Tab-separated table of C-alpha atoms in Angstrom:
chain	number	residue	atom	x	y	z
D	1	UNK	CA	-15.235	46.361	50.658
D	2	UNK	CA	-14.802	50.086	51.135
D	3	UNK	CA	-11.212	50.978	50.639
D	4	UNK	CA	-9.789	53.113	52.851
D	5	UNK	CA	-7.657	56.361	52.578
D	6	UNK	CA	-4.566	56.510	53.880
D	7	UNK	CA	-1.713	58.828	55.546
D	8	UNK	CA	1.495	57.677	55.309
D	9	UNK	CA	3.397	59.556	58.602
D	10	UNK	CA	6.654	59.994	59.500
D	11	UNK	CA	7.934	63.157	61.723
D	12	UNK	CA	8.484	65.919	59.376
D	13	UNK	CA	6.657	69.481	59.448
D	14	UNK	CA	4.075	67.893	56.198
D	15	UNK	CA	2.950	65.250	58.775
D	16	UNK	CA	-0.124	67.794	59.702
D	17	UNK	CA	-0.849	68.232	56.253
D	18	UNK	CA	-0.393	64.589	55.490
D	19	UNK	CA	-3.652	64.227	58.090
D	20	UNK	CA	-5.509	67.061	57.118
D	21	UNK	CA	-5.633	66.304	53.148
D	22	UNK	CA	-5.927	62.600	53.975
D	23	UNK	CA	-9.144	63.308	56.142
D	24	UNK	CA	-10.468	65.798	53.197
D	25	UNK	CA	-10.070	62.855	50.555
D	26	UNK	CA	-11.742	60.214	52.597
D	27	UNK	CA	-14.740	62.742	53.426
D	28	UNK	CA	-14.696	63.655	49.336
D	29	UNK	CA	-14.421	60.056	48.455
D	30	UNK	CA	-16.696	58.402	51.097
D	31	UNK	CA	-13.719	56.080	52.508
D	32	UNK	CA	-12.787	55.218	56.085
D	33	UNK	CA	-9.293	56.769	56.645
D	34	UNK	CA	-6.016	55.004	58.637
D	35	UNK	CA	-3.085	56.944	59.531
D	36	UNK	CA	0.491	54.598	58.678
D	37	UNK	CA	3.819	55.122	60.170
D	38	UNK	CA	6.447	52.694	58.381
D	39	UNK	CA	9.310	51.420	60.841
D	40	UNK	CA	12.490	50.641	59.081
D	41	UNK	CA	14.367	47.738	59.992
D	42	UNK	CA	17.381	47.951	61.428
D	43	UNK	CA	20.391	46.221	60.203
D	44	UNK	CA	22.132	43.963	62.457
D	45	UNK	CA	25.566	44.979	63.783
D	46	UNK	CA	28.506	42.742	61.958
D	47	UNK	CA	30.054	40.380	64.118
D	48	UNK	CA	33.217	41.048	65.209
D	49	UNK	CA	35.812	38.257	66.630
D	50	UNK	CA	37.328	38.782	69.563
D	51	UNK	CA	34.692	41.670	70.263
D	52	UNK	CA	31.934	39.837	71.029
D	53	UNK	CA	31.333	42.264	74.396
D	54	UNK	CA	31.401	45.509	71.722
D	55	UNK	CA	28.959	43.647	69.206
D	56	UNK	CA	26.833	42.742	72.583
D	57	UNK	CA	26.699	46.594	73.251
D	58	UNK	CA	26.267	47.571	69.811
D	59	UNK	CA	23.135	45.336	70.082
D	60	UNK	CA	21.571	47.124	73.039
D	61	UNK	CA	22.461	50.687	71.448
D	62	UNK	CA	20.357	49.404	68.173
D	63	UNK	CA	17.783	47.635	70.624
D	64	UNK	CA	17.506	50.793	72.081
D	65	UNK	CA	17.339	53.053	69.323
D	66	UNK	CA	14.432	50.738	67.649
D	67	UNK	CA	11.963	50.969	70.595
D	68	UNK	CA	12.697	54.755	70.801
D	69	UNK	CA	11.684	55.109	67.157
D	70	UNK	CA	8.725	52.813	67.406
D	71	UNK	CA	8.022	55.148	70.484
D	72	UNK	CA	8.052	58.094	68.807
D	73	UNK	CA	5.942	56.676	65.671
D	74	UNK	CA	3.801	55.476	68.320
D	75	UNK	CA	3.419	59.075	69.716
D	76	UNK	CA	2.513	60.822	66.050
D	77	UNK	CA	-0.196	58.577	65.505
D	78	UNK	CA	-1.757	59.126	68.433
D	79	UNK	CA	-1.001	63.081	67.837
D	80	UNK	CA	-2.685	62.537	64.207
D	81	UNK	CA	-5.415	60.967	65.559
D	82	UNK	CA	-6.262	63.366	68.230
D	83	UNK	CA	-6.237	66.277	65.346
D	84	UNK	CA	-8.467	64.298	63.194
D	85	UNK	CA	-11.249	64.042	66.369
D	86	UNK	CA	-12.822	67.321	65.727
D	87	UNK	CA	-12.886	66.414	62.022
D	88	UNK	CA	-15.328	63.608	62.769
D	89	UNK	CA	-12.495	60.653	62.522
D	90	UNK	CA	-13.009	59.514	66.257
D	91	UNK	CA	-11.665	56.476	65.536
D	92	UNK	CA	-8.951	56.506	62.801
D	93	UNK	CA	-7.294	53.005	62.099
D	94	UNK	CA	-3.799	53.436	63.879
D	95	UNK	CA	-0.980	51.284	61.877
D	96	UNK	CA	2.508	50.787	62.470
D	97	UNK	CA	4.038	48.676	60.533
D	98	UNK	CA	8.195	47.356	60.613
D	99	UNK	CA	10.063	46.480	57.356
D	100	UNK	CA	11.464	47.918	54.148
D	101	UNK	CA	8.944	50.311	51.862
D	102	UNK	CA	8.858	47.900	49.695
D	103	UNK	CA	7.848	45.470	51.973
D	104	UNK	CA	4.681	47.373	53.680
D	105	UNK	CA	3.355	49.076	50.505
D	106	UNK	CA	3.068	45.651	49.162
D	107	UNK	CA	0.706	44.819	52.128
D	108	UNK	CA	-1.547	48.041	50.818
D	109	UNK	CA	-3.025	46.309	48.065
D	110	UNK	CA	-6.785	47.610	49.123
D	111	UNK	CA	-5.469	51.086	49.674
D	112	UNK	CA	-8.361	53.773	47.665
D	113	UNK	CA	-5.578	56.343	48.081
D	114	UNK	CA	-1.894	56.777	49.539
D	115	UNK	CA	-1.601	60.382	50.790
D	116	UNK	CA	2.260	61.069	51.555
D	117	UNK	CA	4.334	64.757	52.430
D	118	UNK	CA	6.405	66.313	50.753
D	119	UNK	CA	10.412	65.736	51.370
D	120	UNK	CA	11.614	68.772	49.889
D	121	UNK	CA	13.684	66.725	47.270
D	122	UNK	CA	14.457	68.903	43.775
D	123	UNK	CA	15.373	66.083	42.064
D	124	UNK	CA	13.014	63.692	40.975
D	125	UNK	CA	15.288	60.056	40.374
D	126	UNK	CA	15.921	58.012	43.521
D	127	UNK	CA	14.009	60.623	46.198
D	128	UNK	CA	12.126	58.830	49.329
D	129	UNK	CA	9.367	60.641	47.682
D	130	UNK	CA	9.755	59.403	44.357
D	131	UNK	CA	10.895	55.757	44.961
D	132	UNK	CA	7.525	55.579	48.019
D	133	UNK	CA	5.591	56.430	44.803
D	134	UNK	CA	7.160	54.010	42.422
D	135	UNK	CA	6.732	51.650	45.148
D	136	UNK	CA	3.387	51.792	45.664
D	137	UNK	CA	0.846	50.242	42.644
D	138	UNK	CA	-2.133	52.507	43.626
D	139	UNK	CA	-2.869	56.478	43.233
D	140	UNK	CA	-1.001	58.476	45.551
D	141	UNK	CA	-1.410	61.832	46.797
D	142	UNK	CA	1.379	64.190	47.482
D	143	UNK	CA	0.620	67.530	49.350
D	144	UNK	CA	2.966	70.313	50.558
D	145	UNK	CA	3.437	71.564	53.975
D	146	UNK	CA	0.332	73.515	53.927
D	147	UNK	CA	-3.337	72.627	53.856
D	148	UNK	CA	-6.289	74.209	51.928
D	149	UNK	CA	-9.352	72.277	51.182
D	150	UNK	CA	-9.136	71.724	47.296
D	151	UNK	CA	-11.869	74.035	45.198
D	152	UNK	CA	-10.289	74.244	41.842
D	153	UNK	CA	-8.754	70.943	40.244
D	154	UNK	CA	-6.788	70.742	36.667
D	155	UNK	CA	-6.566	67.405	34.850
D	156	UNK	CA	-3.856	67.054	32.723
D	157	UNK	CA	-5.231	65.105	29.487
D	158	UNK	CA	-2.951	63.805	26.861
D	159	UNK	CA	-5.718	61.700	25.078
D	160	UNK	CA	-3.864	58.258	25.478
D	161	UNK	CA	-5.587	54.829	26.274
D	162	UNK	CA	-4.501	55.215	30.042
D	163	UNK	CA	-5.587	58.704	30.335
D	164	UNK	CA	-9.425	58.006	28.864
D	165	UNK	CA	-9.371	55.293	31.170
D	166	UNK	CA	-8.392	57.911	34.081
D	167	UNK	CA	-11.050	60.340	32.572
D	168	UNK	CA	-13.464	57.467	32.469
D	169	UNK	CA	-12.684	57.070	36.787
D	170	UNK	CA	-13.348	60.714	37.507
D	171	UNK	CA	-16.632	60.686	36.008
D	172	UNK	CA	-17.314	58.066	38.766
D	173	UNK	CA	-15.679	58.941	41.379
D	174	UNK	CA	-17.343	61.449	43.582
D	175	UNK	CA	-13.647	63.321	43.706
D	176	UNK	CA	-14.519	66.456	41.098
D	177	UNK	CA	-18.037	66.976	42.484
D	178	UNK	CA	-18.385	69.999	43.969
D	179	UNK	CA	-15.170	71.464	42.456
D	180	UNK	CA	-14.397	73.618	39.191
D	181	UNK	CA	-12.572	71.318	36.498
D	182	UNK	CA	-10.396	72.788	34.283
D	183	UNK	CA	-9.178	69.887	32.025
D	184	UNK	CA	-6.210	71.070	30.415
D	185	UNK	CA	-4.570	69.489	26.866
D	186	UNK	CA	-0.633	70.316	25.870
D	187	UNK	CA	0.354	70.562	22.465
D	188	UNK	CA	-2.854	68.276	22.408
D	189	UNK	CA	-5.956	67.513	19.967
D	190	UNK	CA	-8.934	70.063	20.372
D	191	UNK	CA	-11.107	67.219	19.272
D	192	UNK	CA	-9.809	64.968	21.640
D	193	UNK	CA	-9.929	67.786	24.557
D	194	UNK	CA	-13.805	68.856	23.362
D	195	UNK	CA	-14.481	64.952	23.428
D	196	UNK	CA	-13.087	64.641	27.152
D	197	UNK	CA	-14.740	67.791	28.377
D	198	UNK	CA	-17.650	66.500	27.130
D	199	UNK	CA	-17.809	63.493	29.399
D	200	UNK	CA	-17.073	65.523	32.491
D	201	UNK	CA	-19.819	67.993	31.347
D	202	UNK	CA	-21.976	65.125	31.048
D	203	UNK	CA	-21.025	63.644	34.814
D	204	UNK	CA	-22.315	66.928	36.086
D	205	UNK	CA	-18.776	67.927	36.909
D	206	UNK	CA	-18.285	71.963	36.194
D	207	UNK	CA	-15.631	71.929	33.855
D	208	UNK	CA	-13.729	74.582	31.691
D	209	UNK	CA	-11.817	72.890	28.661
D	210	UNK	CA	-8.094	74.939	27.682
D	211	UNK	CA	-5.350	73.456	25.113
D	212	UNK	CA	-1.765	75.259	25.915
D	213	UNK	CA	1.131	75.060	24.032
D	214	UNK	CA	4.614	75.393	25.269
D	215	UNK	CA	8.048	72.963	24.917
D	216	UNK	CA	7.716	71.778	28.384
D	217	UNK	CA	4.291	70.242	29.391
D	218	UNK	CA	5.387	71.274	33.456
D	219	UNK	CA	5.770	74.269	33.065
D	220	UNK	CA	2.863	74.730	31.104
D	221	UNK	CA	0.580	73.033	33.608
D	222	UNK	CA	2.509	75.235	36.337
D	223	UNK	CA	1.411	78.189	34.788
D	224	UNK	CA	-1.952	77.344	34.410
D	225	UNK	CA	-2.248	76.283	38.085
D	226	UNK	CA	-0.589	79.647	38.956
D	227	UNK	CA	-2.763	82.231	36.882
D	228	UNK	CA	-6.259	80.497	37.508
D	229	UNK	CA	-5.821	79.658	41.254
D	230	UNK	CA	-6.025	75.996	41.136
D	231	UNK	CA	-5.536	73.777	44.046
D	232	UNK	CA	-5.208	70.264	43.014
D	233	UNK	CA	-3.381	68.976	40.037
D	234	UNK	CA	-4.429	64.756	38.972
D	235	UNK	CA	-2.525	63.199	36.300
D	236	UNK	CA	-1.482	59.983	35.311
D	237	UNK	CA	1.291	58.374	37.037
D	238	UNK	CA	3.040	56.261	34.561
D	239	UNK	CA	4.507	56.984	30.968
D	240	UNK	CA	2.496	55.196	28.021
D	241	UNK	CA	4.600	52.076	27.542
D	242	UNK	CA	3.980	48.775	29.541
D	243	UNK	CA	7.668	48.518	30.074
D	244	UNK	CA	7.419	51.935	31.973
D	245	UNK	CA	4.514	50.823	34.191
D	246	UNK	CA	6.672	50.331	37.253
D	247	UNK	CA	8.254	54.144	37.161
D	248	UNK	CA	6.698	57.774	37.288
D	249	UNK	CA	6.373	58.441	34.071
D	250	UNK	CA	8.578	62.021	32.998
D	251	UNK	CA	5.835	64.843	33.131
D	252	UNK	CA	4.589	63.637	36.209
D	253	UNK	CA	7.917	63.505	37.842
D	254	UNK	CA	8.651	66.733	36.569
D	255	UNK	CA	4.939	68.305	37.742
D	256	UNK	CA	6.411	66.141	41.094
D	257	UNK	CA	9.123	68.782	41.594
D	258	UNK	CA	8.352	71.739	40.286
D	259	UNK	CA	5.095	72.373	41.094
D	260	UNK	CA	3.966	73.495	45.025
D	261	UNK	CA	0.312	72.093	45.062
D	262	UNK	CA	-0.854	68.965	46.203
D	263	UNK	CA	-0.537	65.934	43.364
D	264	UNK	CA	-3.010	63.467	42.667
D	265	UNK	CA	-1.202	60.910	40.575
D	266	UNK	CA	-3.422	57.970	39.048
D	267	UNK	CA	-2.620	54.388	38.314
């Protein structure tokens, strides 16, 4: 089954980025593409004795304000959708789907990417950004306001079993094709980084190989994005440890928040 891409909407000013990089991905990775808006449910209003004509109205109000959200969610697909026509994505999988985050990212098992906008947080712990990521068990996507079809990638590479397995996935995946690579190594191994260039080389991927140094491995990547003009930063998602499977691991939360380029983080 071919897994499809998917942009995960809500009515902020990212939401035409959020279709634009999601169409890009599913035309780089060969994918059919749906566009998601989540619907939060809405707590019931406490019962009050002796008020049960106020708790009737407060009812209605929340009755109310539920279809008008559903109605607006309703409208941004269909404005996604009609932006995506001229991109070849005539017909784009429309979802809307009610309950917690939790609940609906659970139902995106078969999900080949999760593209979501940025929410302007500057602090990584307990964002919406941050907790949709830690939320969601596949590799997500997050892109700033702005959209420019990726050219240049860098690949952070720290050598560790999860990362060779990512490495391993890129040489696969049709992602890198067509790009410039520039698989990048902090404080790292040059063996290790010649090794792992070597396997992209191999792929056919164009790839450029650089080992930085620096005390913080974000800023380091930063700078390296900034000076050679990349466009798209992937990374692992999670630290090494299996108890720290379920959370973004700490350079890629930091890379979350500092850095202003779209983030490809891999599970």
């Amino acid at each position: 089954m071919n897994k499809p891409v998917i942009a995960c909407l809500e009515a902020s000013a990212a939401a035409r980025s959020v279709c634009d990089y999601a169409a890009w991905a599913a035309a780089t990775l060969g994918a059919p593409l749906a566009l998601l808006h989540m619907l939060a449910e809405v707590d019931r209003p406490d019962v009050m004795i002796g008020e049960t004509s106020l708790t009737a109205q407060l009812g209605e109000v929340e009755a109310e304000r539920r279809r008008l959200r559903m109605a607006q969610g309703q409208a941004l697909l269909a404005e996604c959708a009609a932006r995506l026509k001229p991109s070849g994505y005539e017909k784009a999988q429309q979802l809307q789907k009610q309950g917690s985050p939790a609940e609906i990212l659970q139902e995106l098992t078969e999900t080949r990417l999760l593209v979501l906008g940025d929410d302007g947080a500057r602090h990584p712990v307990g964002s919406p950004l941050e907790s949709l990521i830690r939320l969601h068990r596949g590799t997500v996507l997050a892109v700033p306001e702005t959209f420019t079809a990726p050219s240049r990638a860098l690949f952070a590479y720290d050598a560790s079993m999860e990362c060779r397995k990512h490495l391993a996935r890129l040489t696969a995946s049709p992602l890198l094709y067509g790009m410039e690579c520039h698989i990048v190594m902090v404080n790292g191994n040059a063996t290790a980084l010649q090794d792992a260039f070597e396997a992209l080389h191999k792929a056919g991927i164009r790839a450029q190989a650089f080992m930085l140094e620096g005390t913080s491995v974000a800023d380091s990547l930063c700078r390296h994005a900034q000076a050679h003009n990349i466009d798209l930063i992937v990374m692992g998602a999670w630290g090494h440890s299996q108890r720290r499977r379920y959370f973004v691991g700490r350079h890629a939360a930091d890379m979350l928040f500092r850095r202003r380029l779209p983030l490809m983080l891999l599970r």
